[in-house]
């Protein structure tokens, strides 16, 4: 007890002294004897190594110097570099195609990709190279013509078309493709499904989703192992000596077999390999930094940006801001007359997941400009219903139409023809969706998030899209965050950007799936205020929420769902004050 008292007293004393005179102490750093010992040992090791390497004449540094820039060595080095570059580029390109084929919905594509990867990973590279080198034996001529007919446009001898170098490039690329496909697929799988859903909800095409949304994010996971592969490849190119192709290593061997200076010439190759790997590591560092934008909490200065200057979007933002207010095109995304207001008809929708019926014969109409709020316990099917409206979820039966247009079908007479993806995407672009988890694209700034779909789907001109995006951000109170990445925004700010992103397509209908459920209580208000503002402007909205007070204020109609069915629907006053169904009353008793 006494010691505790004494120490606490001394702490008080210390605090008093330090606040009076902060510079009054002498600081004694902690001692780390083991760290010092380790450092001394490491230093000694380096000295001994250097001493031995520099004084042992058998290393033959003079011979090394003589051959380091030797013409034959440089030609071999050039071949190694070419092989690495071509096989990396071709291998990763083919690997990318294989990876996307592997994750595609087509069973045939996916199976074919799987089989390729299985086969090429099983065959030793050396065997593959030798087989390819002997392909002239299997197929003496290369014919260009129409298959299964006698029509022939040209015919070449296989060995004259396929040089040894070409065989090496093809072999290394085919092999590389199988391995890089799996690395790229790993990267793709690491991206949250919500990203693709958000992209799909914006009407972006599958290709656009893959190349602009998923791949740039996946690159963060792809690059470290990808560069491992490239570095491995740079060294593995030496395997083409089996084809008697004089790349760096083979050339060095030829020389030392002639002059017997084995070690110095191996050192020539080693140092050149060291240089190649160092350059590759530097390149990797730069590329990693590039794809890290927006990925961490810290704001990182763009490495390339310093050389290239601000990008096009940043320049446009600066230009728009510099223009006097009066010159800016007036924009009225929130105003009643600036866009169409849609009517939603949900007819007898059913949807099962396996045996489980998530939606059971649900019908609902939302009049133009009406705000409908869906409430109900978790698992009631609220999200599923919302997702059938923009066809993120494909119903088993029934259909949804917006202004009489069925979202996924073309009606001709009594027959419904399923639409192609592109047509579905176009209709989808008229339906804005805001997700519980925001699903902003983390590698794009707020403005970039907002302009992606208007430019890609509605073919809006870049400058106009940026101007509109700035106005929308202004409307949700975030004009100062135009160039911030989502990770540098609070949850409430992210959700407001997500709302602005949904508005950027001037949708006829807006869907909100628990837009405030992922937010801290003090951030809920700012998002609800934004939605209230929208509701006043007369946009057709369907909102799933647990915020009963908010529902009472904005809703024209409340829908209570349970077990995949609509239990009852009505005006907020009526439904909240005198629910007609006992289950509604029970639910309200819990949440009110
Ligand atoms: P809510 O949004 O009302 O909480 P959901 O619409 O998300 O409910 O889900 C309704 C029911 O359907 C839940 O029981 C859920 O487990 C089930 N469900 C939703 N999506 C899937 C899916 N992809 N696979 C299997 N079951 C699902
Ligand atoms: Mg839900």
PDB file of N, CA, C and O and ligand atoms in Angstrom, residues 353 356 358 377-385 393 513-514, ligand 1:
ATOM      1  N   UNK A 353     -34.901 -19.132 -52.695  1.00  0.00           N
ATOM      2  CA  UNK A 353     -33.493 -19.509 -52.642  1.00  0.00           C
ATOM      3  C   UNK A 353     -33.473 -20.965 -52.219  1.00  0.00           C
ATOM      4  O   UNK A 353     -33.745 -21.263 -51.060  1.00  0.00           O
ATOM      5  N   UNK A 356     -36.229 -22.321 -49.917  1.00  0.00           N
ATOM      6  CA  UNK A 356     -36.731 -21.246 -49.071  1.00  0.00           C
ATOM      7  C   UNK A 356     -37.398 -20.156 -49.901  1.00  0.00           C
ATOM      8  O   UNK A 356     -36.802 -19.597 -50.822  1.00  0.00           O
ATOM      9  N   UNK A 358     -38.328 -16.689 -50.352  1.00  0.00           N
ATOM     10  CA  UNK A 358     -38.017 -15.378 -49.786  1.00  0.00           C
ATOM     11  C   UNK A 358     -39.111 -14.367 -50.116  1.00  0.00           C
ATOM     12  O   UNK A 358     -39.374 -13.456 -49.339  1.00  0.00           O
ATOM     13  N   UNK A 377     -39.484  -7.237 -39.937  1.00  0.00           N
ATOM     14  CA  UNK A 377     -38.354  -7.864 -39.253  1.00  0.00           C
ATOM     15  C   UNK A 377     -37.266  -8.296 -40.230  1.00  0.00           C
ATOM     16  O   UNK A 377     -37.501  -8.393 -41.438  1.00  0.00           O
ATOM     17  N   UNK A 378     -36.098  -8.559 -39.692  1.00  0.00           N
ATOM     18  CA  UNK A 378     -34.986  -9.019 -40.494  1.00  0.00           C
ATOM     19  C   UNK A 378     -35.336 -10.358 -41.137  1.00  0.00           C
ATOM     20  O   UNK A 378     -35.934 -11.211 -40.503  1.00  0.00           O
ATOM     21  N   UNK A 379     -35.000 -10.516 -42.399  1.00  0.00           N
ATOM     22  CA  UNK A 379     -35.301 -11.766 -43.096  1.00  0.00           C
ATOM     23  C   UNK A 379     -36.687 -11.786 -43.702  1.00  0.00           C
ATOM     24  O   UNK A 379     -37.117 -12.795 -44.251  1.00  0.00           O
ATOM     25  N   UNK A 380     -37.397 -10.649 -43.653  1.00  0.00           N
ATOM     26  CA  UNK A 380     -38.770 -10.603 -44.161  1.00  0.00           C
ATOM     27  C   UNK A 380     -38.802 -10.643 -45.690  1.00  0.00           C
ATOM     28  O   UNK A 380     -39.834 -10.946 -46.284  1.00  0.00           O
ATOM     29  N   UNK A 381     -37.681 -10.315 -46.331  1.00  0.00           N
ATOM     30  CA  UNK A 381     -37.654 -10.282 -47.790  1.00  0.00           C
ATOM     31  C   UNK A 381     -37.644  -8.864 -48.338  1.00  0.00           C
ATOM     32  O   UNK A 381     -37.827  -8.656 -49.542  1.00  0.00           O
ATOM     33  N   UNK A 382     -37.386  -7.880 -47.479  1.00  0.00           N
ATOM     34  CA  UNK A 382     -37.420  -6.478 -47.911  1.00  0.00           C
ATOM     35  C   UNK A 382     -36.334  -6.199 -48.948  1.00  0.00           C
ATOM     36  O   UNK A 382     -36.609  -5.636 -49.999  1.00  0.00           O
ATOM     37  N   UNK A 383     -35.104  -6.616 -48.621  1.00  0.00           N
ATOM     38  CA  UNK A 383     -34.007  -6.365 -49.568  1.00  0.00           C
ATOM     39  C   UNK A 383     -34.249  -7.111 -50.866  1.00  0.00           C
ATOM     40  O   UNK A 383     -34.024  -6.575 -51.955  1.00  0.00           O
ATOM     41  N   UNK A 384     -34.686  -8.348 -50.753  1.00  0.00           N
ATOM     42  CA  UNK A 384     -34.923  -9.151 -51.959  1.00  0.00           C
ATOM     43  C   UNK A 384     -35.954  -8.462 -52.845  1.00  0.00           C
ATOM     44  O   UNK A 384     -35.775  -8.376 -54.069  1.00  0.00           O
ATOM     45  N   UNK A 385     -37.018  -7.930 -52.233  1.00  0.00           N
ATOM     46  CA  UNK A 385     -38.044  -7.251 -53.024  1.00  0.00           C
ATOM     47  C   UNK A 385     -37.454  -6.034 -53.733  1.00  0.00           C
ATOM     48  O   UNK A 385     -37.667  -5.827 -54.932  1.00  0.00           O
ATOM     49  N   UNK A 393     -31.911  -9.073 -58.589  1.00  0.00           N
ATOM     50  CA  UNK A 393     -32.422 -10.396 -58.247  1.00  0.00           C
ATOM     51  C   UNK A 393     -33.444 -10.747 -59.309  1.00  0.00           C
ATOM     52  O   UNK A 393     -34.337  -9.970 -59.595  1.00  0.00           O
ATOM     53  N   UNK A 513     -31.919   0.815 -49.571  1.00  0.00           N
ATOM     54  CA  UNK A 513     -31.984  -0.378 -48.730  1.00  0.00           C
ATOM     55  C   UNK A 513     -31.274  -0.110 -47.407  1.00  0.00           C
ATOM     56  O   UNK A 513     -30.052  -0.136 -47.333  1.00  0.00           O
ATOM     57  N   UNK A 514     -32.046   0.164 -46.383  1.00  0.00           N
ATOM     58  CA  UNK A 514     -31.508   0.492 -45.056  1.00  0.00           C
ATOM     59  C   UNK A 514     -30.314   1.433 -45.149  1.00  0.00           C
ATOM     60  O   UNK A 514     -29.202   1.104 -44.724  1.00  0.00           O
TER      61      UNK A 514
HETATM   62  P1  LIG B   1     -34.525  -8.484 -45.206  1.00  0.00           P
HETATM   63  O1  LIG B   1     -33.891  -7.517 -46.110  1.00  0.00           O
HETATM   64  O2  LIG B   1     -35.976  -8.264 -45.031  1.00  0.00           O
HETATM   65  O3  LIG B   1     -33.835  -8.583 -43.897  1.00  0.00           O
HETATM   66  P2  LIG B   1     -33.744 -10.354 -47.238  1.00  0.00           P
HETATM   67  O4  LIG B   1     -34.585  -9.920 -48.377  1.00  0.00           O
HETATM   68  O5  LIG B   1     -32.330  -9.953 -47.280  1.00  0.00           O
HETATM   69  O6  LIG B   1     -34.396  -9.919 -45.873  1.00  0.00           O
HETATM   70  O7  LIG B   1     -33.770 -11.916 -47.138  1.00  0.00           O
HETATM   71  C1  LIG B   1     -34.981 -12.621 -47.066  1.00  0.00           C
HETATM   72  C2  LIG B   1     -34.663 -14.066 -46.794  1.00  0.00           C
HETATM   73  O8  LIG B   1     -34.047 -14.645 -47.918  1.00  0.00           O
HETATM   74  C3  LIG B   1     -33.738 -14.266 -45.612  1.00  0.00           C
HETATM   75  O9  LIG B   1     -34.220 -15.340 -44.840  1.00  0.00           O
HETATM   76  C4  LIG B   1     -32.420 -14.605 -46.240  1.00  0.00           C
HETATM   77  O10 LIG B   1     -31.725 -15.520 -45.442  1.00  0.00           O
HETATM   78  C5  LIG B   1     -32.834 -15.222 -47.553  1.00  0.00           C
HETATM   79  N1  LIG B   1     -31.872 -14.927 -48.594  1.00  0.00           N
HETATM   80  C6  LIG B   1     -31.626 -13.717 -49.130  1.00  0.00           C
HETATM   81  N2  LIG B   1     -30.703 -13.786 -50.108  1.00  0.00           N
HETATM   82  C7  LIG B   1     -30.359 -15.078 -50.187  1.00  0.00           C
HETATM   83  C8  LIG B   1     -29.452 -15.823 -51.015  1.00  0.00           C
HETATM   84  N3  LIG B   1     -28.738 -15.213 -51.976  1.00  0.00           N
HETATM   85  N4  LIG B   1     -29.343 -17.137 -50.814  1.00  0.00           N
HETATM   86  C9  LIG B   1     -30.090 -17.751 -49.873  1.00  0.00           C
HETATM   87  N5  LIG B   1     -30.956 -17.129 -49.071  1.00  0.00           N
HETATM   88  C10 LIG B   1     -31.103 -15.810 -49.215  1.00  0.00           C
END
